[in-house]
Amino acid sequence: MRSLPPLSIFVFALSLLIACSHEQDATAGSPGAVDVTAAWARPSLPPHENSAAFFVVHNRTDHAVQLLGASTSRAGVTELHHMEMDGDRMRMRRVPSFTIPAHGELVLEPGSNHLMFFELPAPWVDGEKVDLHLEFDSLPAVDVLAEVRPL
Amino acid sequence: MKWACLGLLLVSLGCSDSDAGLLDFQGIGGDFTLTDEQGQKFSLAEHRGQVYLLFFGFTHCPDVCPTTLVELQEVFQRLGGAGQDLQILFVSVDPERDTPELLASYLQPFDLPVIGLTGTVSQVEKVAQAYGAFFEKVALDSAAVYTMDHSTRSYLIDGEGKVRYIFRYKDEPERIAQIVRKLLP
Ligand SMILES: [Cu+2]
């Protein structure tokens, strides 16, 4: 019976490990940890044919999540931008990430946070759908389709 | 710039409201000469009798400028036939990139009687200063290379070249139409 204490420690450790990985599953790996809804994009405009996309990210986990980057097959460059009105002045900046608070949401909308697209090989026109690939810090990437519609 | 804002505030407070909505602004606005999207000289002084709605923007503008243009389309829908006596002036605050050709192709998709105006940086700066507007070039670590922070007001100019109302970004198209109509025949 001398071997029992080490074994019980092993079992205890194993059960902890399972509990931990299970815990991680619930917040990270399972579908619904973050949901992306209401995704849309504006049509691109000549002569530059740039565009912007908007959506809402819901964070259902107990910790803040970072949206670190995005891409699409429909643009050469995708950037995260923040825009704000300071009185009647419009100001736009590129930002490294967006934070979605624990059990909170991040809203991307015209005149505020948005994804901005450059180097479009073809114009984005009303009615079509654009694929978006969103990358987060601690969670699997999320793919969504954004419908192109007028501002 | 702070002084210009203060001045704007003071004249706004001192405005007469005689024409039921239309205002008078002392020291805001005035004649200017720029280059239109066809590459032709445009002089406000040569267009007495024409009513204009002037605003500042740039063709790389993310969504404020397109939104303003879309809302102006709604203003024209509300004006109906009276809208034929109103023209839009889109003054570029990014004249280094916004050539007449770029302005023409940017404005063409909008169903609007709009004249795109550009010039040298100092010409545009003078116009902005005269109208109490603001713009600033800001470098970005981005494919956009740089952006223009800029003010977003629109100026209603009467047939004598005087500013008679200043609209804010996102003012209701119905309200804009209501006030503009007072200047139209
Ligand atoms: Cu942007």
Coordinates of N, CA and C in Angstrom, one line a residue, chain B:
Chain B
M1 N -6.7 78.8 -34.0 CA -7.9 78.0 -34.2 C -8.9 78.2 -33.1
K2 N -8.4 78.2 -31.8 CA -9.3 78.5 -30.7 C -10.0 79.8 -30.9
W3 N -9.3 80.8 -31.4 CA -9.9 82.1 -31.6 C -11.0 82.1 -32.6
A4 N -10.8 81.3 -33.7 CA -11.8 81.1 -34.7 C -13.1 80.5 -34.1
C5 N -12.9 79.5 -33.2 CA -14.1 78.9 -32.6 C -14.8 79.9 -31.7
L6 N -14.0 80.6 -30.9 CA -14.6 81.6 -30.0 C -15.4 82.6 -30.9
G7 N -14.7 83.0 -32.0 CA -15.4 84.0 -32.8 C -16.7 83.5 -33.4
L8 N -16.7 82.2 -33.8 CA -17.9 81.6 -34.3 C -19.0 81.6 -33.2
L9 N -18.6 81.2 -32.0 CA -19.5 81.2 -30.9 C -20.2 82.6 -30.7
L10 N -19.3 83.6 -30.7 CA -19.8 85.0 -30.4 C -20.7 85.4 -31.5
V11 N -20.3 85.2 -32.8 CA -21.2 85.7 -33.8 C -22.5 84.9 -33.8
S12 N -22.4 83.6 -33.5 CA -23.6 82.8 -33.4 C -24.6 83.3 -32.4
L13 N -24.0 83.7 -31.3 CA -24.9 84.3 -30.2 C -25.5 85.6 -30.6
G14 N -24.7 86.4 -31.4 CA -25.1 87.7 -31.8 C -26.0 87.7 -33.1
C15 N -26.3 86.5 -33.6 CA -27.1 86.5 -34.9 C -28.5 86.9 -34.7
S16 N -28.9 87.6 -35.8 CA -30.3 87.9 -35.8 C -31.2 86.8 -36.4
D17 N -32.4 86.6 -35.9 CA -33.2 85.5 -36.3 C -34.4 86.0 -37.1
S18 N -34.1 87.2 -37.8 CA -35.2 87.9 -38.5 C -35.9 87.1 -39.6
D19 N -35.1 86.3 -40.3 CA -35.7 85.6 -41.5 C -36.2 84.2 -41.1
A20 N -36.6 84.1 -39.9 CA -37.2 82.8 -39.4 C -36.4 81.6 -39.7
G21 N -35.2 81.5 -39.2 CA -34.3 80.4 -39.4 C -33.0 80.8 -40.0
L22 N -33.0 81.7 -41.0 CA -31.8 82.1 -41.6 C -31.0 83.0 -40.7
L23 N -29.7 83.0 -40.8 CA -28.9 83.8 -39.8 C -27.9 84.7 -40.6
D24 N -27.3 85.7 -39.9 CA -26.2 86.4 -40.5 C -25.0 86.2 -39.6
F25 N -23.9 86.0 -40.3 CA -22.6 85.7 -39.6 C -21.6 86.8 -40.0
Q26 N -21.2 87.5 -39.0 CA -20.2 88.5 -39.3 C -18.8 87.8 -39.2
G27 N -18.0 88.1 -40.2 CA -16.6 87.5 -40.2 C -16.5 86.1 -40.5
I28 N -17.6 85.4 -41.0 CA -17.5 84.0 -41.4 C -17.8 84.0 -42.9
G29 N -17.0 83.3 -43.7 CA -17.3 83.1 -45.1 C -16.6 84.2 -46.0
G30 N -17.1 84.3 -47.2 CA -16.5 85.3 -48.1 C -16.1 84.6 -49.4
D31 N -15.7 85.5 -50.4 CA -15.4 85.0 -51.7 C -14.0 84.3 -51.8
F32 N -13.9 83.4 -52.7 CA -12.6 82.7 -52.9 C -12.6 82.2 -54.3
T33 N -11.4 81.8 -54.7 CA -11.2 81.2 -56.0 C -10.4 79.9 -55.9
L34 N -11.0 78.9 -56.5 CA -10.3 77.5 -56.4 C -10.4 76.9 -57.8
T35 N -10.0 75.7 -57.9 CA -10.1 75.0 -59.2 C -11.2 73.9 -59.1
D36 N -12.1 73.8 -60.1 CA -13.1 72.8 -60.0 C -12.7 71.5 -60.6
E37 N -13.6 70.5 -60.5 CA -13.2 69.1 -60.9 C -13.0 68.9 -62.4
Q38 N -13.4 70.0 -63.2 CA -13.1 70.0 -64.6 C -11.7 70.6 -64.9
G39 N -11.1 71.1 -63.8 CA -9.8 71.8 -64.0 C -10.0 73.3 -64.3
Q40 N -11.2 73.8 -64.2 CA -11.5 75.2 -64.5 C -11.5 76.0 -63.2
K41 N -11.2 77.3 -63.4 CA -11.2 78.2 -62.3 C -12.6 78.4 -61.8
F42 N -12.8 78.4 -60.5 CA -14.2 78.6 -59.9 C -14.0 79.8 -58.9
S43 N -14.7 80.9 -59.2 CA -14.7 82.0 -58.3 C -16.1 82.3 -57.8
L44 N -16.2 82.3 -56.5 CA -17.6 82.4 -55.9 C -18.2 83.8 -56.3
A45 N -17.3 84.8 -56.4 CA -17.8 86.2 -56.7 C -18.5 86.2 -58.1
E46 N -18.1 85.3 -59.0 CA -18.7 85.3 -60.3 C -20.0 84.5 -60.4
H47 N -20.5 84.1 -59.2 CA -21.8 83.3 -59.2 C -22.8 83.9 -58.3
R48 N -22.9 85.2 -58.3 CA -24.0 85.9 -57.6 C -25.3 85.4 -58.1
G49 N -26.3 85.2 -57.1 CA -27.6 84.7 -57.5 C -27.7 83.2 -57.3
Q50 N -26.6 82.5 -57.2 CA -26.6 81.1 -57.0 C -26.6 80.8 -55.5
V51 N -27.4 79.9 -55.0 CA -27.4 79.4 -53.6 C -26.5 78.1 -53.5
Y52 N -25.6 78.1 -52.6 CA -24.7 76.9 -52.4 C -24.8 76.4 -51.0
L53 N -24.5 75.1 -50.9 CA -24.2 74.4 -49.6 C -22.8 74.0 -49.7
L54 N -21.9 74.5 -48.9 CA -20.5 74.2 -49.0 C -20.0 73.4 -47.8
F55 N -19.2 72.3 -48.1 CA -18.6 71.6 -47.0 C -17.2 71.2 -47.4
F56 N -16.4 70.9 -46.4 CA -15.0 70.5 -46.6 C -14.9 69.0 -46.4
G57 N -14.1 68.3 -47.3 CA -14.0 66.9 -47.2 C -12.7 66.4 -47.9
F58 N -12.6 65.1 -48.1 CA -11.5 64.6 -49.0 C -11.9 63.3 -49.5
T59 N -11.3 62.9 -50.6 CA -11.8 61.7 -51.3 C -11.4 60.4 -50.6
H60 N -10.3 60.4 -49.7 CA -10.0 59.3 -48.9 C -10.8 59.2 -47.6
C61 N -11.7 60.1 -47.4 CA -12.5 60.2 -46.2 C -13.2 58.8 -46.0
P62 N -13.1 58.3 -44.7 CA -13.7 56.9 -44.5 C -15.2 56.9 -44.6
D63 N -15.9 57.6 -43.8 CA -17.4 57.5 -44.0 C -18.1 58.8 -43.7
V64 N -17.5 59.8 -43.1 CA -18.2 61.1 -42.9 C -18.5 61.8 -44.2
C65 N -17.6 61.8 -45.1 CA -17.8 62.5 -46.4 C -18.9 61.8 -47.2
P66 N -18.7 60.4 -47.4 CA -19.8 59.7 -48.2 C -21.1 59.8 -47.5
T67 N -21.2 59.8 -46.1 CA -22.4 59.9 -45.4 C -23.0 61.3 -45.7
T68 N -22.2 62.3 -45.6 CA -22.7 63.7 -45.9 C -23.3 63.7 -47.3
L69 N -22.6 63.1 -48.3 CA -23.1 63.2 -49.6 C -24.4 62.4 -49.8
V70 N -24.5 61.3 -49.1 CA -25.8 60.5 -49.1 C -26.9 61.3 -48.5
E71 N -26.6 62.0 -47.4 CA -27.7 62.8 -46.7 C -28.1 64.0 -47.6
L72 N -27.1 64.5 -48.3 CA -27.5 65.6 -49.2 C -28.4 65.1 -50.3
Q73 N -28.2 63.9 -50.8 CA -29.2 63.3 -51.7 C -30.6 63.3 -51.2
E74 N -30.7 63.0 -49.9 CA -32.0 63.0 -49.2 C -32.6 64.4 -49.1
V75 N -31.7 65.4 -48.9 CA -32.1 66.8 -48.9 C -32.7 67.2 -50.3
F76 N -32.1 66.8 -51.3 CA -32.6 67.1 -52.7 C -33.9 66.4 -53.0
Q77 N -34.0 65.1 -52.4 CA -35.3 64.5 -52.6 C -36.4 65.2 -52.0
R78 N -36.1 65.8 -50.8 CA -37.2 66.6 -50.1 C -37.4 67.9 -50.8
L79 N -36.4 68.5 -51.4 CA -36.6 69.8 -52.0 C -37.4 69.7 -53.3
G80 N -37.4 68.5 -53.9 CA -38.1 68.3 -55.2 C -37.6 69.3 -56.2
G81 N -38.5 69.9 -57.0 CA -38.2 70.8 -58.1 C -37.4 72.0 -57.6
A82 N -37.6 72.5 -56.4 CA -36.9 73.6 -55.9 C -35.4 73.4 -55.8
G83 N -35.0 72.1 -55.8 CA -33.6 71.7 -55.7 C -32.7 72.2 -56.9
Q84 N -33.4 72.5 -58.0 CA -32.6 72.8 -59.2 C -31.9 74.2 -59.0
D85 N -32.3 74.9 -58.0 CA -31.6 76.2 -57.7 C -30.5 76.1 -56.6
L86 N -30.2 74.9 -56.2 CA -29.2 74.7 -55.2 C -28.0 73.9 -55.7
Q87 N -26.8 74.3 -55.4 CA -25.7 73.5 -55.8 C -24.8 73.2 -54.6
I88 N -24.1 72.1 -54.6 CA -23.2 71.7 -53.5 C -21.8 72.1 -53.9
L89 N -21.0 72.6 -53.0 CA -19.6 72.8 -53.2 C -18.8 71.9 -52.2
F90 N -18.0 71.0 -52.8 CA -17.2 70.0 -52.0 C -15.8 70.5 -52.1
V91 N -15.3 71.1 -51.0 CA -13.9 71.7 -51.0 C -13.0 70.7 -50.4
S92 N -12.0 70.2 -51.2 CA -11.1 69.2 -50.7 C -10.1 69.8 -49.7
V93 N -9.9 69.2 -48.5 CA -8.9 69.6 -47.5 C -7.6 68.8 -47.7
D94 N -7.6 68.0 -48.8 CA -6.4 67.2 -49.1 C -6.0 67.5 -50.6
P95 N -5.7 68.8 -50.9 CA -5.4 69.1 -52.3 C -4.2 68.4 -52.8
E96 N -3.3 68.0 -51.9 CA -2.1 67.3 -52.4 C -2.4 66.0 -53.1
R97 N -3.5 65.3 -52.7 CA -3.9 64.1 -53.3 C -5.1 64.3 -54.3
D98 N -6.0 65.2 -53.9 CA -7.2 65.3 -54.6 C -7.0 66.3 -55.8
T99 N -6.7 65.6 -56.9 CA -6.6 66.4 -58.2 C -8.0 66.6 -58.7
P100 N -8.2 67.5 -59.7 CA -9.6 67.6 -60.3 C -10.1 66.3 -60.8
E101 N -9.2 65.5 -61.4 CA -9.6 64.2 -62.0 C -10.2 63.3 -60.9
L102 N -9.4 63.2 -59.7 CA -9.9 62.3 -58.6 C -11.2 62.8 -58.1
L103 N -11.3 64.1 -57.9 CA -12.6 64.7 -57.4 C -13.8 64.3 -58.4
A104 N -13.5 64.4 -59.7 CA -14.6 64.1 -60.6 C -15.0 62.6 -60.5
S105 N -14.1 61.7 -60.4 CA -14.5 60.3 -60.3 C -15.1 60.0 -59.0
Y106 N -14.7 60.7 -57.9 CA -15.2 60.4 -56.6 C -16.7 60.9 -56.5
L107 N -17.0 62.1 -57.1 CA -18.3 62.7 -57.0 C -19.3 62.1 -58.0
Q108 N -18.8 61.6 -59.1 CA -19.6 61.1 -60.2 C -20.7 60.1 -59.7
P109 N -20.4 59.1 -58.9 CA -21.5 58.2 -58.5 C -22.7 58.8 -57.7
F110 N -22.4 60.0 -57.1 CA -23.5 60.6 -56.3 C -24.4 61.4 -57.3
D111 N -25.7 61.1 -57.1 CA -26.7 61.8 -58.0 C -27.0 63.2 -57.4
L112 N -26.0 64.1 -57.6 CA -26.0 65.4 -56.9 C -25.5 66.5 -57.8
P113 N -26.0 67.7 -57.8 CA -25.4 68.8 -58.5 C -24.2 69.3 -57.7
V114 N -23.1 68.7 -57.7 CA -22.0 69.0 -56.9 C -20.8 69.4 -57.7
I115 N -20.1 70.5 -57.2 CA -18.9 70.9 -57.8 C -17.8 70.6 -56.8
G116 N -16.8 69.8 -57.3 CA -15.6 69.5 -56.5 C -14.6 70.6 -56.6
L117 N -14.0 71.1 -55.5 CA -13.1 72.2 -55.6 C -11.7 71.8 -54.9
T118 N -10.7 72.2 -55.6 CA -9.3 71.9 -55.0 C -8.4 73.1 -55.4
G119 N -7.2 73.0 -55.0 CA -6.3 74.1 -55.2 C -4.9 73.8 -54.6
T120 N -4.2 74.9 -54.3 CA -2.9 74.7 -53.6 C -3.3 74.5 -52.1
V121 N -2.4 74.0 -51.3 CA -2.7 73.9 -49.8 C -3.0 75.3 -49.2
S122 N -2.2 76.3 -49.6 CA -2.4 77.6 -49.0 C -3.8 78.2 -49.5
Q123 N -4.2 77.9 -50.7 CA -5.5 78.4 -51.2 C -6.6 77.8 -50.3
V124 N -6.5 76.5 -50.1 CA -7.6 75.8 -49.4 C -7.5 76.2 -47.9
E125 N -6.3 76.4 -47.4 CA -6.2 76.9 -46.0 C -6.9 78.2 -45.8
K126 N -6.8 79.1 -46.8 CA -7.4 80.4 -46.7 C -8.9 80.3 -46.6
V127 N -9.4 79.4 -47.5 CA -10.9 79.3 -47.5 C -11.4 78.7 -46.2
A128 N -10.7 77.7 -45.7 CA -11.0 77.1 -44.4 C -11.0 78.1 -43.3
Q129 N -10.0 78.9 -43.3 CA -9.8 80.0 -42.3 C -11.0 80.9 -42.3
A130 N -11.3 81.4 -43.6 CA -12.4 82.3 -43.7 C -13.7 81.8 -43.2
Y131 N -13.9 80.5 -43.4 CA -15.2 79.9 -43.0 C -15.2 79.3 -41.6
G132 N -14.1 79.5 -40.9 CA -14.0 79.0 -39.5 C -13.9 77.5 -39.4
A133 N -13.4 76.9 -40.5 CA -13.2 75.4 -40.6 C -11.8 75.1 -40.2
F134 N -11.6 73.8 -40.0 CA -10.3 73.3 -39.5 C -9.9 72.0 -40.2
F135 N -8.7 71.9 -40.6 CA -8.2 70.6 -41.1 C -6.7 70.5 -40.8
E136 N -6.3 69.3 -40.6 CA -4.9 69.0 -40.3 C -4.5 67.6 -40.8
K137 N -3.3 67.6 -41.4 CA -2.8 66.3 -42.0 C -2.1 65.5 -40.9
V138 N -2.5 64.3 -40.8 CA -2.0 63.4 -39.7 C -1.4 62.1 -40.3
A139 N -0.1 61.9 -40.1 CA 0.5 60.7 -40.6 C -0.1 59.4 -39.9
L140 N -0.3 58.4 -40.7 CA -0.8 57.1 -40.1 C 0.1 56.0 -40.5
D141 N 0.3 55.1 -39.6 CA 1.0 53.8 -39.9 C 0.0 52.9 -40.5
S142 N -0.3 53.2 -41.8 CA -1.4 52.5 -42.5 C -1.3 52.6 -44.0
A143 N -2.0 51.7 -44.7 CA -2.0 51.8 -46.1 C -2.6 53.1 -46.6
A144 N -3.3 53.8 -45.7 CA -3.8 55.2 -46.1 C -2.7 56.2 -46.1
V145 N -1.6 55.9 -45.5 CA -0.4 56.8 -45.4 C -0.6 58.0 -44.5
Y146 N -1.7 58.7 -44.8 CA -2.1 59.8 -43.9 C -3.6 60.1 -44.0
T147 N -4.1 60.7 -43.0 CA -5.5 61.1 -43.0 C -5.6 62.6 -42.7
M148 N -6.8 63.2 -43.0 CA -7.0 64.6 -42.7 C -8.1 64.6 -41.6
D149 N -7.7 65.1 -40.4 CA -8.7 65.5 -39.4 C -9.3 66.7 -40.0
H150 N -10.6 66.8 -39.9 CA -11.3 68.0 -40.4 C -12.6 68.3 -39.8
S151 N -13.0 69.5 -39.8 CA -14.3 69.9 -39.3 C -15.4 69.5 -40.3
T152 N -16.6 69.3 -39.8 CA -17.6 68.6 -40.6 C -18.9 69.5 -40.8
R153 N -18.8 70.8 -40.7 CA -19.9 71.6 -40.8 C -20.2 71.9 -42.3
S154 N -21.5 72.3 -42.6 CA -21.8 72.7 -44.0 C -22.4 74.1 -43.9
Y155 N -22.0 74.9 -44.9 CA -22.3 76.3 -44.9 C -23.3 76.6 -46.0
L156 N -24.4 77.2 -45.6 CA -25.4 77.6 -46.6 C -25.1 79.1 -47.0
I157 N -24.8 79.2 -48.4 CA -24.4 80.5 -48.9 C -25.5 81.1 -49.8
D158 N -25.9 82.3 -49.6 CA -27.0 82.9 -50.3 C -26.4 83.5 -51.7
G159 N -27.3 84.1 -52.4 CA -27.0 84.6 -53.7 C -26.1 85.8 -53.7
E160 N -25.9 86.4 -52.5 CA -24.9 87.5 -52.4 C -23.5 87.0 -51.9
G161 N -23.4 85.7 -51.7 CA -22.1 85.1 -51.3 C -22.0 85.1 -49.8
K162 N -23.1 85.3 -49.1 CA -23.0 85.4 -47.6 C -23.5 84.1 -47.0
V163 N -22.8 83.7 -45.9 CA -23.2 82.5 -45.1 C -24.5 82.9 -44.3
R164 N -25.5 82.0 -44.5 CA -26.8 82.3 -43.9 C -27.2 81.2 -42.9
Y165 N -26.4 80.1 -42.9 CA -26.7 79.1 -41.9 C -25.5 78.1 -41.9
I166 N -25.3 77.5 -40.7 CA -24.2 76.5 -40.6 C -24.8 75.3 -40.0
F167 N -24.8 74.2 -40.8 CA -25.3 72.9 -40.4 C -24.2 72.0 -39.8
R168 N -24.7 71.2 -38.9 CA -23.7 70.2 -38.3 C -23.8 68.9 -39.0
Y169 N -22.8 68.1 -38.9 CA -22.8 66.8 -39.4 C -23.9 66.0 -38.8
K170 N -24.7 65.3 -39.6 CA -25.8 64.5 -39.1 C -27.1 65.3 -38.8
D171 N -27.1 66.6 -39.2 CA -28.4 67.3 -39.0 C -29.4 66.6 -39.9
E172 N -30.7 66.6 -39.5 CA -31.7 65.9 -40.3 C -31.9 66.5 -41.6
P173 N -31.9 65.7 -42.7 CA -32.1 66.2 -44.1 C -33.4 67.0 -44.1
E174 N -34.4 66.7 -43.4 CA -35.7 67.4 -43.4 C -35.5 68.8 -42.9
R175 N -34.7 69.0 -41.8 CA -34.4 70.3 -41.3 C -33.6 71.1 -42.2
I176 N -32.6 70.5 -42.8 CA -31.7 71.2 -43.8 C -32.6 71.7 -45.0
A177 N -33.4 70.8 -45.5 CA -34.3 71.2 -46.6 C -35.2 72.4 -46.2
Q178 N -35.7 72.3 -45.0 CA -36.6 73.4 -44.6 C -35.9 74.7 -44.5
I179 N -34.7 74.8 -44.1 CA -34.0 76.0 -44.0 C -33.5 76.5 -45.4
V180 N -33.0 75.5 -46.2 CA -32.4 75.9 -47.5 C -33.6 76.5 -48.3
R181 N -34.8 75.9 -48.2 CA -35.9 76.3 -49.0 C -36.2 77.8 -48.9
K182 N -35.9 78.4 -47.7 CA -36.1 79.8 -47.5 C -35.3 80.7 -48.4
L183 N -34.2 80.1 -49.0 CA -33.4 80.9 -49.9 C -33.7 80.7 -51.3
L184 N -34.5 79.6 -51.6 CA -34.8 79.3 -53.0 C -36.0 80.0 -53.5
P185 N -36.0 80.3 -54.8 CA -37.2 81.0 -55.4 C -38.5 80.2 -55.3

